Short mmCIF file of C-alpha atoms in Angstrom, two decimals:
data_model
loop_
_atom_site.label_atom_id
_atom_site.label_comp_id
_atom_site.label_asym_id
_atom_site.label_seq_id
_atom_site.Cartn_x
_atom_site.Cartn_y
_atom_site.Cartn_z
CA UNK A 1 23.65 8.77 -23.80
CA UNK A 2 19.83 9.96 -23.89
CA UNK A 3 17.59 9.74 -21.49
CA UNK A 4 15.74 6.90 -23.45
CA UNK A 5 18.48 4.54 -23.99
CA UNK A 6 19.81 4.94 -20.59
CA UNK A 7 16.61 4.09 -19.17
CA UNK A 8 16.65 1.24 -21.24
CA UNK A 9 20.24 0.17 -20.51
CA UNK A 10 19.62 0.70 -16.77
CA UNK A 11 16.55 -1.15 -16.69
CA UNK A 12 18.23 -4.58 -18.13
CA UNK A 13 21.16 -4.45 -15.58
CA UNK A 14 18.17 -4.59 -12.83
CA UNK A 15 16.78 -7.73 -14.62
CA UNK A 16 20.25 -9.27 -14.62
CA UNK A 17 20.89 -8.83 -18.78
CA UNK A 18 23.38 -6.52 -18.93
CA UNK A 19 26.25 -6.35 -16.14
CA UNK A 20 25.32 -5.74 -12.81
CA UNK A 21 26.34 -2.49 -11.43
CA UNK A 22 29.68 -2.00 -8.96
CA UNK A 23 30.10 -1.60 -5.44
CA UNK A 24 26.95 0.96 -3.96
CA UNK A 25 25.91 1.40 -8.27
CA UNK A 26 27.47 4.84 -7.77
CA UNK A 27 30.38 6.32 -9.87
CA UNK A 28 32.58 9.90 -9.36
CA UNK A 29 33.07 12.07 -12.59
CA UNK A 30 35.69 13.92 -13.43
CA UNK A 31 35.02 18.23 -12.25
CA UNK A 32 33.23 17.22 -9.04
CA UNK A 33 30.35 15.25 -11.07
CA UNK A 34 28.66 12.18 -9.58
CA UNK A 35 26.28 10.09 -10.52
CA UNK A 36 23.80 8.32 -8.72
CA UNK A 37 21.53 4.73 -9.55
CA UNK A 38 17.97 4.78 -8.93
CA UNK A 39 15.82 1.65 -8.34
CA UNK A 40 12.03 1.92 -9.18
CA UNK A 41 10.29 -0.53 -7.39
CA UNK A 42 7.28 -0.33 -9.39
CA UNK A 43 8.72 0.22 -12.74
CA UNK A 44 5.89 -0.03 -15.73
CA UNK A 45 4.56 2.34 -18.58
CA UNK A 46 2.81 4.12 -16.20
CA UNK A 47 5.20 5.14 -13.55
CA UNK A 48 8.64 5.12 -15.66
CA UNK A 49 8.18 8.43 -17.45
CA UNK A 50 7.05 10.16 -14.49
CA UNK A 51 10.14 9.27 -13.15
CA UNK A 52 11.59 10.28 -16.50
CA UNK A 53 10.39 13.66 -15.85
CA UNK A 54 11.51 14.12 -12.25
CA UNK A 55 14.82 13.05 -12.80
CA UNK A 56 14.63 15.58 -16.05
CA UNK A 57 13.81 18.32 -13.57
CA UNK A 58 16.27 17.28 -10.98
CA UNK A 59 19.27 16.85 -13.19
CA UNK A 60 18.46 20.68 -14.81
CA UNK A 61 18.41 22.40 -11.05
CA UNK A 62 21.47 19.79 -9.98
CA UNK A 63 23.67 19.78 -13.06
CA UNK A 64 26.94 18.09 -10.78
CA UNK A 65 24.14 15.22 -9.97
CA UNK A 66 22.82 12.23 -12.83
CA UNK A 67 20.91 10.07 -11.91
CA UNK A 68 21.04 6.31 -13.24
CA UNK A 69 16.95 4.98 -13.61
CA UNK A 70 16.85 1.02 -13.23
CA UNK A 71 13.27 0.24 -13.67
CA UNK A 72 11.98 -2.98 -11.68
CA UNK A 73 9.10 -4.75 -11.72
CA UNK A 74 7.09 -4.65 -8.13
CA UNK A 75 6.85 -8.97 -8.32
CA UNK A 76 10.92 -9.23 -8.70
CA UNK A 77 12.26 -6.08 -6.16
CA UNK A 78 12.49 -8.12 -3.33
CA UNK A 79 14.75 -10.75 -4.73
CA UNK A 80 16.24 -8.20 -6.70
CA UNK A 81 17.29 -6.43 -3.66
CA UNK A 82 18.23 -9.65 -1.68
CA UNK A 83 20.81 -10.59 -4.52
CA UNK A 84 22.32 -6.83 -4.63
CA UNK A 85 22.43 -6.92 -0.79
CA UNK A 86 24.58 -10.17 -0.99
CA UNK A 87 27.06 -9.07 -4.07
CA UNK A 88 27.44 -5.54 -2.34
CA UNK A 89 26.08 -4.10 -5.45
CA UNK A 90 22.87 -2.19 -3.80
CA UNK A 91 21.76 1.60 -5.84
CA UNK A 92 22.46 4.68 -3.91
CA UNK A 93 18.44 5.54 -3.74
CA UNK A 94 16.00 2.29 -3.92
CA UNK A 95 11.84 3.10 -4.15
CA UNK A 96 10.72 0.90 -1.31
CA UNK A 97 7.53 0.20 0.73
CA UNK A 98 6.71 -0.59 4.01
CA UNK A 99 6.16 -4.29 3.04
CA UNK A 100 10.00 -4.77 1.92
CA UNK A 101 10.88 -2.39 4.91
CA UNK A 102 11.37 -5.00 7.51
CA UNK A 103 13.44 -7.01 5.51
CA UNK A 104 16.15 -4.76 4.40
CA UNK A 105 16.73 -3.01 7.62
CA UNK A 106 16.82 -6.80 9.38
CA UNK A 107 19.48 -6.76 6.53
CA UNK A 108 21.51 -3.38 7.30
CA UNK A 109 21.14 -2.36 4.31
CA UNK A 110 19.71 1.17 4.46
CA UNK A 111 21.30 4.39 6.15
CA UNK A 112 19.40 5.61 9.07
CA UNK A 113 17.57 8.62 7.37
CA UNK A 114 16.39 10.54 11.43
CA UNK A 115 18.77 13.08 11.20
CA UNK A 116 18.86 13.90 8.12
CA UNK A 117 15.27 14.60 8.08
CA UNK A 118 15.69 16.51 10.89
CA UNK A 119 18.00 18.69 9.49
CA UNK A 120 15.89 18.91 6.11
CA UNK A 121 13.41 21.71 4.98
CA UNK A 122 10.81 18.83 4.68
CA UNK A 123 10.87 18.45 8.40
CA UNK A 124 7.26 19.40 9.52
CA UNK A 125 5.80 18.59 6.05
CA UNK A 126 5.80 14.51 5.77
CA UNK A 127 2.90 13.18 7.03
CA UNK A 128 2.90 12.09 10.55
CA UNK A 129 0.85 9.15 10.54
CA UNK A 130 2.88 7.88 7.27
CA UNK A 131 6.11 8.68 9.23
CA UNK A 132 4.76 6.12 12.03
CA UNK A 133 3.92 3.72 9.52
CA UNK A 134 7.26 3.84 8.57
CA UNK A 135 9.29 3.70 11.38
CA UNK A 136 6.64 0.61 12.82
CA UNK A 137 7.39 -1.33 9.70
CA UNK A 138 11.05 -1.54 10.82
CA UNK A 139 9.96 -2.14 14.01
CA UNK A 140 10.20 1.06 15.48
CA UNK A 141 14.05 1.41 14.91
CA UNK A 142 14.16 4.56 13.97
CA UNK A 143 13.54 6.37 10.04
CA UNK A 144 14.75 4.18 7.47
CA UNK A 145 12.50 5.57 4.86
CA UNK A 146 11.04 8.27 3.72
CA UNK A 147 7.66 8.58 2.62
CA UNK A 148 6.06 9.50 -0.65
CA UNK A 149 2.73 7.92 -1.02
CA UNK A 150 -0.28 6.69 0.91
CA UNK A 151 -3.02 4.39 0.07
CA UNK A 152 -6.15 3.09 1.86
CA UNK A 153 -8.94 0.56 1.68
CA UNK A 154 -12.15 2.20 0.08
CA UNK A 155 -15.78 0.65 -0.91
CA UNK A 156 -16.31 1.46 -4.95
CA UNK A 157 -19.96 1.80 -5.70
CA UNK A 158 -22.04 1.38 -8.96
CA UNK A 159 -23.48 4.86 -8.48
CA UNK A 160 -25.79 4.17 -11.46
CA UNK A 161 -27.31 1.33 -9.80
CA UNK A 162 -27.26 2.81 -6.50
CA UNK A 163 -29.32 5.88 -8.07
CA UNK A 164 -31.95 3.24 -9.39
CA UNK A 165 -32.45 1.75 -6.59
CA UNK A 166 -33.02 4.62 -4.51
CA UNK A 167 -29.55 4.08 -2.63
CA UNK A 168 -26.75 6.02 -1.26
CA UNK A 169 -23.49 5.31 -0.13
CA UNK A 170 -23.73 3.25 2.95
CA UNK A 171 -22.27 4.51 6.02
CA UNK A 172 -22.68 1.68 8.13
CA UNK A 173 -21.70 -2.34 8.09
CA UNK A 174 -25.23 -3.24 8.42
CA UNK A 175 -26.66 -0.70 5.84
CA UNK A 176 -23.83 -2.47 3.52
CA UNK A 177 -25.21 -5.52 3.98
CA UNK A 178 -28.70 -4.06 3.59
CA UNK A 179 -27.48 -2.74 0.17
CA UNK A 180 -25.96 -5.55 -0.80
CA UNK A 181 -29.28 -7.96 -0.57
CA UNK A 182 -30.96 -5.40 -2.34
CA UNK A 183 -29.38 -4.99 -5.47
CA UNK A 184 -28.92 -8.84 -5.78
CA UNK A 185 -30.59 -10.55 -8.52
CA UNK A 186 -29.39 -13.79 -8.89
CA UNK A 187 -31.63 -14.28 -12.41
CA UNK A 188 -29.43 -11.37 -13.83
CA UNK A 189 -26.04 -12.94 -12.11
CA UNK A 190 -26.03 -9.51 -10.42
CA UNK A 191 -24.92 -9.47 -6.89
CA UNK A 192 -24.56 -6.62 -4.12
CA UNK A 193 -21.29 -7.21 -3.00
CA UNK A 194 -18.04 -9.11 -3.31
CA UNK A 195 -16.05 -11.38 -1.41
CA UNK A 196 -11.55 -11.63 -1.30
CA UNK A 197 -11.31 -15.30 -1.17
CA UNK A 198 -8.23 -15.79 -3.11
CA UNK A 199 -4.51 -13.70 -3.24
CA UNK A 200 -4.78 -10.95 -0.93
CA UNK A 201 -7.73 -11.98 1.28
CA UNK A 202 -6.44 -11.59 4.46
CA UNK A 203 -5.38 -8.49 4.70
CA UNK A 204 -8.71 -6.82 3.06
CA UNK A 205 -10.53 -9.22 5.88
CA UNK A 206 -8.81 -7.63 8.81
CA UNK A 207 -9.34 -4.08 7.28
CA UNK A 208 -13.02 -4.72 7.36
CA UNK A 209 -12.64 -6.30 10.62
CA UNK A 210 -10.91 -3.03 12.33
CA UNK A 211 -12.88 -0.94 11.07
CA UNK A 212 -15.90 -2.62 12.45
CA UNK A 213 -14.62 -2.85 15.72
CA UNK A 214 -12.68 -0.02 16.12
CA UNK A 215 -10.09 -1.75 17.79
CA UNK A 216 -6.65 0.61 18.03
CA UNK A 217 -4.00 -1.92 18.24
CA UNK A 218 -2.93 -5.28 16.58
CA UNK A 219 -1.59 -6.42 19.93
CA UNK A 220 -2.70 -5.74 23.36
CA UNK A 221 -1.24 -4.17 26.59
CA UNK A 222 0.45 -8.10 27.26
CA UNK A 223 1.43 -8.66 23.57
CA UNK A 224 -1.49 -10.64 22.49
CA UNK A 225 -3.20 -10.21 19.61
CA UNK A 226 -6.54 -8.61 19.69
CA UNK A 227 -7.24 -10.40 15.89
CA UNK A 228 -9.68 -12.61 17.95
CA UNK A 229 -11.20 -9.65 19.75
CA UNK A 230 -15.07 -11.37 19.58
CA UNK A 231 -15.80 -7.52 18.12
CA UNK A 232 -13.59 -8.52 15.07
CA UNK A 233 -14.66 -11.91 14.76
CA UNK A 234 -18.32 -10.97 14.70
CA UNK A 235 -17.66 -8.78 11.74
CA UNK A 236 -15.45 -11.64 10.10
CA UNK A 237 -18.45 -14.09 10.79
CA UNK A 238 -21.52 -11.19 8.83
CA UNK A 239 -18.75 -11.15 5.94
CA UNK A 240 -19.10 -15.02 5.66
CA UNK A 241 -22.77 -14.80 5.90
CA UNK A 242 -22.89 -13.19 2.33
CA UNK A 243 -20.75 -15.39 0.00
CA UNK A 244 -23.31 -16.99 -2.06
CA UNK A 245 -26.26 -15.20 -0.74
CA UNK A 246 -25.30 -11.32 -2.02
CA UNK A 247 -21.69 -12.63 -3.22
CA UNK A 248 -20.63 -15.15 -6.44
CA UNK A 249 -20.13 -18.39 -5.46
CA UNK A 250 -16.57 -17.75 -7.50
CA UNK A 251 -15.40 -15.46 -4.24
CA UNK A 252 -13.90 -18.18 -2.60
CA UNK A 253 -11.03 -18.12 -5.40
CA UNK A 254 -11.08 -14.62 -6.00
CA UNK A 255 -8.68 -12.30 -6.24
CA UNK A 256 -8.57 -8.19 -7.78
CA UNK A 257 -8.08 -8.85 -11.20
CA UNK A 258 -11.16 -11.31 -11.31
CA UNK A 259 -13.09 -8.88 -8.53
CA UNK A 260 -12.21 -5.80 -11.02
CA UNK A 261 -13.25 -7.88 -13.82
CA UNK A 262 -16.82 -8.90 -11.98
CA UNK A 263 -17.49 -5.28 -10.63
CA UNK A 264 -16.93 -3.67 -14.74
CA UNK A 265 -19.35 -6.24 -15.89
CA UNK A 266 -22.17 -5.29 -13.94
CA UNK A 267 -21.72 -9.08 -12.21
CA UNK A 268 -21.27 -7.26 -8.76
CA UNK A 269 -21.82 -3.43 -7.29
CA UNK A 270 -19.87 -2.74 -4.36
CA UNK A 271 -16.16 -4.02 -4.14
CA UNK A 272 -13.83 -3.10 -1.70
CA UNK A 273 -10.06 -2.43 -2.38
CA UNK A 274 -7.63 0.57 -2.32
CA UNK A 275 -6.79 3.77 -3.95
CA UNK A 276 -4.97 2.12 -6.40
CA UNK A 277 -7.50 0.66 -8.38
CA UNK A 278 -8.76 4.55 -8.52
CA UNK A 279 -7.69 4.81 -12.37
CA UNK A 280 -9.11 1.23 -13.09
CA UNK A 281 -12.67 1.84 -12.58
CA UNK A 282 -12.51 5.70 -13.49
CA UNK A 283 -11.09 4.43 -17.07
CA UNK A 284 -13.65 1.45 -17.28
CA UNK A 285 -17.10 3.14 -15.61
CA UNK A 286 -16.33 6.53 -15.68
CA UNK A 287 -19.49 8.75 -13.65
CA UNK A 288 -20.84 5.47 -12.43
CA UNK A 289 -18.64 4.93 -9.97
CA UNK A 290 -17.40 6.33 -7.00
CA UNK A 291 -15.50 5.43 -4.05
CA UNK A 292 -16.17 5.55 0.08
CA UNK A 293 -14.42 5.07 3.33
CA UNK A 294 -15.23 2.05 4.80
CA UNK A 295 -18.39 2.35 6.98
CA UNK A 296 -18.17 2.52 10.86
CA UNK A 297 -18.96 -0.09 13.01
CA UNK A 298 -21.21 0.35 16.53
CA UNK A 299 -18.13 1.54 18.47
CA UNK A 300 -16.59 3.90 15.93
CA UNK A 301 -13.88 2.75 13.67
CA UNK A 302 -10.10 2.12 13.06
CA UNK A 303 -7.78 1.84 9.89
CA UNK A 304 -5.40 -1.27 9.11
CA UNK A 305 -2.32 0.82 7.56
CA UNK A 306 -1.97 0.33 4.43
CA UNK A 307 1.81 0.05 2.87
CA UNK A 308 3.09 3.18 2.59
CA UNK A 309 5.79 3.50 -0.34
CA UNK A 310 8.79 5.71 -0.32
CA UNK A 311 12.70 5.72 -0.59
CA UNK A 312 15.55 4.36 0.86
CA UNK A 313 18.85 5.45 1.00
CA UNK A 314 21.23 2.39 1.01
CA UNK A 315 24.13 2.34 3.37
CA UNK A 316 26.94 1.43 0.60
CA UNK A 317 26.38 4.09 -1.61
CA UNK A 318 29.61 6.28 -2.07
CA UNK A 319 27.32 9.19 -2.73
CA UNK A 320 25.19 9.76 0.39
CA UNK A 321 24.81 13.60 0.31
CA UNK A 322 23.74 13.77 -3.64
CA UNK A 323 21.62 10.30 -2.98
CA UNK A 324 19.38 12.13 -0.06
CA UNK A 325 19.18 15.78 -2.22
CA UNK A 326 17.56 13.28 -5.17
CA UNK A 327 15.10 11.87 -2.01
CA UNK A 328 14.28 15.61 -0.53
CA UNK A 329 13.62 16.57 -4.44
CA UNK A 330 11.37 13.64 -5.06
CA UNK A 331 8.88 14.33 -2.03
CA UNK A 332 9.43 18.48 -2.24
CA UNK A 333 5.77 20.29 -2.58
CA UNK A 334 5.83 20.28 -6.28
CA UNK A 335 7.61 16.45 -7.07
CA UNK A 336 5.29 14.73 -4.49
CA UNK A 337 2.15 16.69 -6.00
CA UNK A 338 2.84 15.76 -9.35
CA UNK A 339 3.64 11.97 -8.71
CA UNK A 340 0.81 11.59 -6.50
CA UNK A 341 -1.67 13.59 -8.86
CA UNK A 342 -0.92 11.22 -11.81
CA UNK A 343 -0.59 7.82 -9.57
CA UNK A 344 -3.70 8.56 -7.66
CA UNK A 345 -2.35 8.00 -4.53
CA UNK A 346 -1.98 10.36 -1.15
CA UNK A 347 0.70 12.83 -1.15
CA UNK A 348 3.00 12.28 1.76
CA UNK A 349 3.83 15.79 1.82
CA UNK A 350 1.22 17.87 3.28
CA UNK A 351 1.82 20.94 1.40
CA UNK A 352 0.26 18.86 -1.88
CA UNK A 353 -2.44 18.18 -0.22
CA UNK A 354 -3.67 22.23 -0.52
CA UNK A 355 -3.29 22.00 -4.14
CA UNK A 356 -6.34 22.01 -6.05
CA UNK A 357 -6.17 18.94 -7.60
CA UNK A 358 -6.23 16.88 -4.70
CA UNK A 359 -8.87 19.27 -3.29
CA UNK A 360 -11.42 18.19 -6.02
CA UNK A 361 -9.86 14.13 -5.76
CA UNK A 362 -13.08 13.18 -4.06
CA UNK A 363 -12.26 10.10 -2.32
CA UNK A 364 -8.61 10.26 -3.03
CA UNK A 365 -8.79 13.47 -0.20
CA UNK A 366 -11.21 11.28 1.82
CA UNK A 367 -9.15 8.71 2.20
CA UNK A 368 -5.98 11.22 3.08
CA UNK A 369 -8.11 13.51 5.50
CA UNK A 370 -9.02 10.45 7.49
CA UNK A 371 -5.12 9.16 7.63
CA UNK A 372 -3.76 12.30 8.64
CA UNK A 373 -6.38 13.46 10.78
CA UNK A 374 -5.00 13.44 14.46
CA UNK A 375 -7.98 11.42 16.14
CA UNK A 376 -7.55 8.43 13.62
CA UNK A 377 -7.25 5.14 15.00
CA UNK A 378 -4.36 3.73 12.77
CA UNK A 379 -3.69 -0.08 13.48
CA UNK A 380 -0.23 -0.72 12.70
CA UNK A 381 0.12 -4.00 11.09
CA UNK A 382 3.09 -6.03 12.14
CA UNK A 383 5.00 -6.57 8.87
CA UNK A 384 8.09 -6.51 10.92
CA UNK A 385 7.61 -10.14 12.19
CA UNK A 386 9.74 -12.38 10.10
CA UNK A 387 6.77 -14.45 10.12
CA UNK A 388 4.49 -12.05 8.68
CA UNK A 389 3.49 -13.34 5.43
CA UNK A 390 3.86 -16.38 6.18
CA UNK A 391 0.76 -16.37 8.60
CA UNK A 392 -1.21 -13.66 6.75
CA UNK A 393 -0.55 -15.85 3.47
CA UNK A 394 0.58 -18.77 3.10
CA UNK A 395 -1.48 -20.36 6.33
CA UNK A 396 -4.27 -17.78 6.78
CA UNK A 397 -5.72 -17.81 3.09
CA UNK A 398 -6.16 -21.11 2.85
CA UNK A 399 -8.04 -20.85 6.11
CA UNK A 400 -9.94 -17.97 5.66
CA UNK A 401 -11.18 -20.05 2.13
CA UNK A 402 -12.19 -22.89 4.44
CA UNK A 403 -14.26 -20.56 6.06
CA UNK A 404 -15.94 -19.13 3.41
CA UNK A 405 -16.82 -22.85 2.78
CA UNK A 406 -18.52 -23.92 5.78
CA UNK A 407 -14.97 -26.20 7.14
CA UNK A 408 -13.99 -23.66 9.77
CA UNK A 409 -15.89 -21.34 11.99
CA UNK A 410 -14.65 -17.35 11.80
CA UNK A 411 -13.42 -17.96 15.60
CA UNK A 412 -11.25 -20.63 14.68
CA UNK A 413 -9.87 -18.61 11.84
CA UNK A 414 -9.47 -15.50 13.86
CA UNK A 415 -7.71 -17.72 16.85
CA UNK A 416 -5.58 -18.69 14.15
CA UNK A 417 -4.09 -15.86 13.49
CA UNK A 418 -4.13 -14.04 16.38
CA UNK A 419 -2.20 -17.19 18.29
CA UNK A 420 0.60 -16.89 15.33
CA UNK A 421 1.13 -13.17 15.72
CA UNK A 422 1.27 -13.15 19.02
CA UNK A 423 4.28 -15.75 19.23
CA UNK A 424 5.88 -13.96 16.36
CA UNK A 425 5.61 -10.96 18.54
CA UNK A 426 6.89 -12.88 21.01
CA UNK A 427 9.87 -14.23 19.82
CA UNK A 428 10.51 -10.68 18.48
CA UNK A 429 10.70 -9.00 21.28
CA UNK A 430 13.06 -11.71 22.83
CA UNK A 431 15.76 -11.51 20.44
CA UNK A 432 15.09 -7.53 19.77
CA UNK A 433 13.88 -6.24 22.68
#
């Protein structure tokens, strides 16, 4: 079958149109053949035919070795997982990030991946701050995945309008906010900044709030979070203090696609989100944008993780040896290079990050300098708590929205939080140790 209609074929199984696939989706050939399934997590017309390609390249230098592509959308992996976990019908090689991480290893359904990586020529070469990411996500049991990509929260600019108006980049929270009443001219609709008040806000709150404070640690020396460290809260409470003033009033509501949407029409000219919107606003304002780390606050700074995606080798497949030589091809110097190049994301193998492409990524490098860099202050989000998006989602949005509106002070809000996490923790460590 060709490449094209087995992608095709493989892809409806994962939505549940065509058959599912048998125990561990794995199958022996005849002559010592095998052949392996691969889940994309993130399957679209962007990532599927660089897939396509690697698995091209891999087959050719691994001719006993096929590999089975089952594209899946990023909003149905989860269940889709869940439901192969249940009928024992998981892939030998899944894509999977640190969000879902938690979840399937609370599940046992991925093979502990430690010693093979320490037995593997990448050994040395993965990032170690994305390795720590990793292994914290599954709450510090061990390697369960292995990483391929990095993101991180940046600041995108309108250059153009930053050149106009005499401005550069800002380097500091109050210099943002500086910026941000400056270029706001509410008779154009033109404001200086924007606000995450819908899907998503949480989490891009918190960034901004550790990065202010500089805080190193979700949770304390006792297990308590520092979310309502007053350091955090003060930064939570100058956020507030620009919706409607250098903000739109729509904020409150906002999420990406309607922040994206504002920050291409000239409606806003500083936005703050992650790597991956790098192609977005390269395609849409070409030269008059460009991205920045988020500035300092008066103590330094710190970085909220970001997810970190990768691969997972699940525990049923019949295949484990020719499943974990497709993983140590995927994230080898050249794979991981190309992926990352044409994704826009940080290479989790080191070696890529000497190539000259990511050399000249501007903020793409910026952002990956500051991750791996061994004095970073990387704040580990729990995402390992059962609870987890539960209290950064479904309770905290809605709260951080009545905050934006006047209902609830940025204490409260932070108090909140910071009272749920730390009896999630709790109970965690109870029943885990």
């Amino acid at each position: 079958m060709s490449r094209t209609l087995r992608t095709a074929a493989a892809t409806l199984a994962a939505l549940g149109l065509l058959t599912a696939c048998g125990s561990s989706g794995s199958s022996a050939d005849a002559g010592g053949k095998s052949t392996i399934t691969f889940w994309d997590n993130n399957a679209g017309p962007a990532r599927t035919p660089l897939f396509q390609h690697l698995i091209d390249e891999f087959e050719k230098a691994n001719p006993n070795i096929t590999v089975k592509y089952v594209g899946v959308t990023s909003s149905e992996v989860a269940e889709k997982y869940n439901t192969a976990i249940a009928s024992n019908s998981t892939p030998d090689v899944g894509g999977v990030t640190t969000a879902l991480l938690a979840s399937l290893t609370a599940q046992k359904a991925l093979a502990p991946l430690d010693e093979r990586y320490a037995k593997s020529p990448l050994n040395g070469k993965i990032s170690a701050n994305f390795l720590a990411t990793s292994k914290s996500a599954s709450g510090g049991k061990g390697l369960f995945q292995l990483p391929s990509s990095g993101n991180q929260d940046v600041l995108w600019y309108r250059t153009d309008k930053f050149k106009a108006a005499n401005l550069t980049a800002p380097k500091t929270w109050d210099e943002l906010f500086a910026d941000a009443a400056k270029l706001t001219d509410k008779s154009k609709n033109q404001y200086g900044f924007t606000i995450r008040g819908g899907s998503g806000s949480v989490f891009q709150v918190l960034s901004e709030a550790y990065a202010y404070s500089g805080i190193s640690s979700m949770f304390d020396a006792n297990g308590r979070s520092t979310v309502d460290d007053p350091k955090n809260v003060e930064l939570i409470e100058k956020i507030v203090a620009q919706y409607k003033n250098t903000t739109p009033e729509a904020d409150v509501s906002n999420a990406y696609p309607q922040m994206l949407a504002q920050f291409q029409a000239n409606q806003t000219l500083m936005v703050h989100h992650n790597l991956g919107s790098t192609k977005d606003v390269g395609t849409a304002l070409g030269d008059k944008v460009a991205g920045t780390l988020l500035p300092a606050g008066p103590s330094g700074s710190a970085v909220l993780a970001n997810p970190v995606d990768g691969f997972g080798l699940f525990k049923n497949s019949k295949h484990q040896d020719a499943a974990w030589k497709f993983i140590e091809f995927l994230d080898s110097h050249e794979s991981n290079s190309y992926w990352n190049q044409n994704v826009g994301q940080i290479p989790a193998n080191t070696e890529a990050c000497a190539d000259e492409w990511y050399t000249k990524s501007g903020i793409t490098k910026q952002a990956g300098d500051l991750l791996n860099a061994a004095g970073t202050k990387l704040v580990q989000p729990p995402v390992y708590l059962p609870q987890y998006s539960k209290i950064t989602k479904t309770d905290a949005e809605p709260n951080f929205q009545k905050v934006l509106l006047g209902k609830l002070s940025a204490a409260d809000f932070a108090k909140g939080v910071a009272d749920a996490f730390t009896k999630a923790q709790s109970d965690y460590k109870a029943k885990n140790g």
